[in-house]
Coordinates of C-alpha atoms and ligand atoms in Angstrom, one line a residue:
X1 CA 111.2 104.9 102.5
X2 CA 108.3 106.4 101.1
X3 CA 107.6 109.9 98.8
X4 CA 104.2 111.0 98.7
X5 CA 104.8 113.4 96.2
X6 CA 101.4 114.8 96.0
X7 CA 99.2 115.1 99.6
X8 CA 97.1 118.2 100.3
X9 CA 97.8 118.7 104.0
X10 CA 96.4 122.3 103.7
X11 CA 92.8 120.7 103.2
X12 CA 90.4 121.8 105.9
X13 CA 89.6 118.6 106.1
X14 CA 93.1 118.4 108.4
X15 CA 91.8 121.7 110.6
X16 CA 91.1 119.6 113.5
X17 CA 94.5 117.8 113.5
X18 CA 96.6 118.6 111.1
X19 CA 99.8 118.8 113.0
X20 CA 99.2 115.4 114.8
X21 CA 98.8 113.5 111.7
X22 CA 102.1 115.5 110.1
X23 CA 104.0 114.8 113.0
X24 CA 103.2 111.2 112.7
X25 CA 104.3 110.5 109.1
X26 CA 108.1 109.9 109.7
X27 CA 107.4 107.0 112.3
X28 CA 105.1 105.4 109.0
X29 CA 107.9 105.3 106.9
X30 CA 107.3 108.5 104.6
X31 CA 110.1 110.3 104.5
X32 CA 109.6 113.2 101.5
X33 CA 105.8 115.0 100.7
X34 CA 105.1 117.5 98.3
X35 CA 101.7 119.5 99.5
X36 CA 100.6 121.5 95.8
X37 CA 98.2 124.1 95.2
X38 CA 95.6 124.5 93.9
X39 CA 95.0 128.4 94.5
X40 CA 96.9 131.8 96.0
X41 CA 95.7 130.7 99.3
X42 CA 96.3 127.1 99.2
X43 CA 99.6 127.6 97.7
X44 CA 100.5 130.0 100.5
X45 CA 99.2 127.6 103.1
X46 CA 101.5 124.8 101.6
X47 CA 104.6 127.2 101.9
X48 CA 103.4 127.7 105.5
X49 CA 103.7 124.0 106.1
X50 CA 107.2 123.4 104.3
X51 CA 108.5 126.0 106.6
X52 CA 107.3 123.9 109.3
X53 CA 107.7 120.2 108.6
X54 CA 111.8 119.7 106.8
X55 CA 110.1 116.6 105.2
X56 CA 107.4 118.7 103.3
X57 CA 107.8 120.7 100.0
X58 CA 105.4 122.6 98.4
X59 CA 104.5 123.7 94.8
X60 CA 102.2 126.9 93.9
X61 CA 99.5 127.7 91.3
X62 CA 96.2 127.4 90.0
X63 CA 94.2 124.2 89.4
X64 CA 91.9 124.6 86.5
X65 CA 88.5 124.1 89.0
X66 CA 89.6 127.0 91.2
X67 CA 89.3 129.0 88.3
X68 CA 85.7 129.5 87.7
X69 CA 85.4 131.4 91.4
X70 CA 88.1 132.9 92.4
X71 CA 90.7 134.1 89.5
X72 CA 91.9 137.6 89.2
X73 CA 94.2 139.3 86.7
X74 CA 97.7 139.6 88.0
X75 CA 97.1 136.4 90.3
X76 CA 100.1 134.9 88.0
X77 CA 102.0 137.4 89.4
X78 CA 101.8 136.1 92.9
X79 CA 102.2 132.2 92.2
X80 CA 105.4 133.7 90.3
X81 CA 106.9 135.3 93.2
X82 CA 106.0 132.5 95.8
X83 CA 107.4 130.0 93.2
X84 CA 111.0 131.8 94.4
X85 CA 110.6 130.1 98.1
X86 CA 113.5 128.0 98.8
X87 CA 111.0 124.9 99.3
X88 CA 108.8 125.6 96.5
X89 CA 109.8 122.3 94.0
X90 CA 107.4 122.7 91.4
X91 CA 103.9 124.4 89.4
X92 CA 100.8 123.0 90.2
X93 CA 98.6 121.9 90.3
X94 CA 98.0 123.2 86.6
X95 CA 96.1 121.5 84.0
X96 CA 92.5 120.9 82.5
X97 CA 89.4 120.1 83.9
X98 CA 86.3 119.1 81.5
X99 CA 84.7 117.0 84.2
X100 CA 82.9 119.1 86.5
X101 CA 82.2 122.5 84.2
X102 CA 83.4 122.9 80.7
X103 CA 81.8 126.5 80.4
X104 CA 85.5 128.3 81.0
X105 CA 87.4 126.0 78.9
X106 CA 88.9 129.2 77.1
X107 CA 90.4 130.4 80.2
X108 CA 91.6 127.0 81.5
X109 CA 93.6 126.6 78.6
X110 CA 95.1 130.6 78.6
X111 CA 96.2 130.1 82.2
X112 CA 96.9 126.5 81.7
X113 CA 99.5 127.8 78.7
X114 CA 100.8 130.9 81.1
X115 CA 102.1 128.5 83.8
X116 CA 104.2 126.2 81.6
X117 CA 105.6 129.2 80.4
X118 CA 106.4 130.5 83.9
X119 CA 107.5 126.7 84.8
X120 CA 110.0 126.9 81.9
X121 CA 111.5 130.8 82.8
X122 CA 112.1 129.2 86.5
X123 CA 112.9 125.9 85.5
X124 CA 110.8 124.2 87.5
X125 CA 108.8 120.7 86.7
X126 CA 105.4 120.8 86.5
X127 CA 102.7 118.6 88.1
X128 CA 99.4 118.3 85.6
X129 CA 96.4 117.6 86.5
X130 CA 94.0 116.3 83.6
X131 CA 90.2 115.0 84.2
X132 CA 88.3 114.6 81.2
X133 CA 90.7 116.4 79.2
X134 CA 93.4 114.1 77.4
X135 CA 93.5 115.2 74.1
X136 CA 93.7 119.4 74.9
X137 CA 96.2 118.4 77.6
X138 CA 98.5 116.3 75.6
X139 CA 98.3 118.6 72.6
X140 CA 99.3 121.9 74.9
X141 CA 102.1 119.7 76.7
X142 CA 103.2 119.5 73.0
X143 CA 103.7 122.7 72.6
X144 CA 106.3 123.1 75.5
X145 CA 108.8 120.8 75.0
X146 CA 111.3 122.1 77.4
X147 CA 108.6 121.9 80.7
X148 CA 109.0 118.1 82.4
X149 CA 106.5 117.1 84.9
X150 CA 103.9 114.4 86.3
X151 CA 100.9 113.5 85.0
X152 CA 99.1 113.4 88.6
X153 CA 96.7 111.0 89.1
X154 CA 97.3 109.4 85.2
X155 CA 94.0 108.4 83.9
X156 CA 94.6 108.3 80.5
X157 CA 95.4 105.3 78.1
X158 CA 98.2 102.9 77.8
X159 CA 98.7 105.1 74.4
X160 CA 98.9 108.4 75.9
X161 CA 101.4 107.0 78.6
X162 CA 103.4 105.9 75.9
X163 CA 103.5 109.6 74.5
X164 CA 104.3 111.1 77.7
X165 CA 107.0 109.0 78.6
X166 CA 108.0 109.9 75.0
X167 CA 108.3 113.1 75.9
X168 CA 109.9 113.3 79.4
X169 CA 107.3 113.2 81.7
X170 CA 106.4 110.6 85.2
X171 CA 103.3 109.4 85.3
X172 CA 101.7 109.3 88.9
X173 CA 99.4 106.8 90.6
X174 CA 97.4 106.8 93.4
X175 CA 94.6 105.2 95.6
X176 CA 92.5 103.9 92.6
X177 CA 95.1 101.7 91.3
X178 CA 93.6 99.2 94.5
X179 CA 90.3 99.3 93.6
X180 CA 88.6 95.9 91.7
X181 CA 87.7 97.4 88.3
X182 CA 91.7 98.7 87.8
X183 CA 92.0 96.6 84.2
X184 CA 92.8 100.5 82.7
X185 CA 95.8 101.0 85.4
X186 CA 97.2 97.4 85.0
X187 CA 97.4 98.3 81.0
X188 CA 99.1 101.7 81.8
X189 CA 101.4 100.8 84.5
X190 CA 102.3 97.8 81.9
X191 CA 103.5 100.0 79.7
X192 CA 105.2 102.2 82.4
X193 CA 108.9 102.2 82.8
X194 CA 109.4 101.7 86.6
X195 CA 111.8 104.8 86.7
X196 CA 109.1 107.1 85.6
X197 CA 106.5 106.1 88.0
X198 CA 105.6 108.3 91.1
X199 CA 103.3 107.6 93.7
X200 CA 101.0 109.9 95.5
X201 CA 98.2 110.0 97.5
X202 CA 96.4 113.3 97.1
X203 CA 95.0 113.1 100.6
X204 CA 92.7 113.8 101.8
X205 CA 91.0 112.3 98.7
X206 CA 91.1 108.9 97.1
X207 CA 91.9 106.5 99.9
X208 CA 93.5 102.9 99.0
X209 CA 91.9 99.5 99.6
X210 CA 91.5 98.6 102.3
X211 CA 90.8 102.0 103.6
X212 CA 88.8 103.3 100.8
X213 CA 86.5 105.7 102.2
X214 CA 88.0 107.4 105.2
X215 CA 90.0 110.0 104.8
X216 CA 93.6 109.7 102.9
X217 CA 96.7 110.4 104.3
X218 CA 100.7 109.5 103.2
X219 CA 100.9 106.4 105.8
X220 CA 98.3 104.6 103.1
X221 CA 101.2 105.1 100.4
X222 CA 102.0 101.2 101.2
X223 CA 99.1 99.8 99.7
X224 CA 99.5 101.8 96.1
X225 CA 103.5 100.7 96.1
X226 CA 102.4 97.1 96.3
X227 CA 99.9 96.7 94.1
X228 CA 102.3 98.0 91.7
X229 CA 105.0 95.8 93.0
X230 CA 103.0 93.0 91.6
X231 CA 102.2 94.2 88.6
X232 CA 105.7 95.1 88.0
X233 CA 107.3 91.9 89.6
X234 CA 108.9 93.9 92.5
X235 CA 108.5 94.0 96.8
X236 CA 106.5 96.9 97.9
X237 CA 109.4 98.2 100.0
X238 CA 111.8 98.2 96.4
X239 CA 108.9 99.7 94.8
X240 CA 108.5 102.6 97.8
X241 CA 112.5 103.3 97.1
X242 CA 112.6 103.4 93.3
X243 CA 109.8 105.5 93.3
X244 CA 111.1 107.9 96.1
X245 CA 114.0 108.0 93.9
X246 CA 112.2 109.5 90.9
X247 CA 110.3 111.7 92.6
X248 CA 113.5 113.6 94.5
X249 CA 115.4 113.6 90.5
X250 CA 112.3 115.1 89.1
X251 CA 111.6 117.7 92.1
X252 CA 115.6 118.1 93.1
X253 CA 115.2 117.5 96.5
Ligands
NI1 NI1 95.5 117.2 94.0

């Protein structure tokens, strides 16, 4: 029933039990997860798991806050070959990053702009993340209009949803969406048309109510499909399957 198309299962934070808690998702309804990277290892460790678990996909490349540490010439290289596994579906996580350090902006933006590029030579969506960067990211989506993707985690306005749906691209919504001061979420999901809505997770961060707080994982997808079941007018479980819809014609799964 449910897609959790975007669930980081290589976290450390699942060291102690990472196979019990995979192993468990099918009996919770979640039939589809797609585990992205956010570095070479992290990539490769998502890869690892989709070899493992016929339910789990993965997607490979760098997340703008890996950057800063760990970034080497020719790493694109790598992310371009892995991007040729049969369960890779899609770049990311890719994007821009103002929030935490906007020292390396110059480099987010030059690896930002070589991924779309290697997401349009394989033909493969992209998934986006943007924190504190909505302007730079929607002007350098501009620039590629043959790359599709989701906005992970949307947190811009009900105006830039309206451009990105413009444009081709899901917009995808996770725990916060439950929490009391969501007046900015309600606007967007408003002006949302329900076939380009994902939902997502990004465990083992950013639990829903009434779990905020522990640690995430795809079983919690429930609570994010209902709460925008009522604000689009539908059941959670029509919700769960519209969405799971989108997300396997966006990733081709
Ligand atoms: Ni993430």
């Amino acid at each position: 029933m449910f897609f959790d198309t975007h669930a980081h299962y290589d976290s450390y934070k699942f060291n102690a039990d990472r196979d019990t808690v995979l192993s468990s998702l099918p009996a919770l309804g979640v039939d589809l997860v797609v585990d992205p990277g956010c570095d070479e290892a992290s990539s490769r460790e998502a890869i690892v798991l989709s070899e493992r678990y016929d339910y789990l996909y993965a997607a490979v490349g760098w997340q703008p806050q890996e950057l800063k540490e760990s970034y080497y010439d020719g790493a694109l290289d790598v992310i371009q070959e892995l991007a040729r596994h049969p369960k890779v579906v899609a770049i990311g996580e890719i994007g821009l990053d103002y929030y935490w350090d906007t020292s390396y902006n110059a480099l987010q933006h030059e690896v930002l702009r070589a991924q779309l590029r290697m997401a349009l030579e394989l033909d493969l969506p992209v998934i986006f993340h943007d924190r504190e960067a909505h302007g730079d990211s929607l002007a350098i989506v501009r620039e590629f209009p043959g790359v599709r993707g989701v906005f992970h985690c949307f947190s811009g306005s009900a105006e830039m949803a309206k451009e990105l749906i413009k444009l081709g691209w899901y917009l995808g919504f996770d725990g916060p969406v439950t929490y009391k001061n969501n007046r900015k979420h309600k606007e967007v999901l408003e002006v949302c048309p329900m076939e380009r809505i994902l939902i997502e997770t990004d465990s083992p961060y950013l639990s829903p109510e009434p779990n905020r707080g522990t640690r995430n994982h795809s079983g919690n997808l429930r609570y994010i499909a209902e709460k925008i079941g009522e604000i689009k007018g539908l059941s959670m479980e029509d919700t769960a399957h519209v969405t799971a819809e989108n997300g396997r014609r966006l990733f081709r799964i």
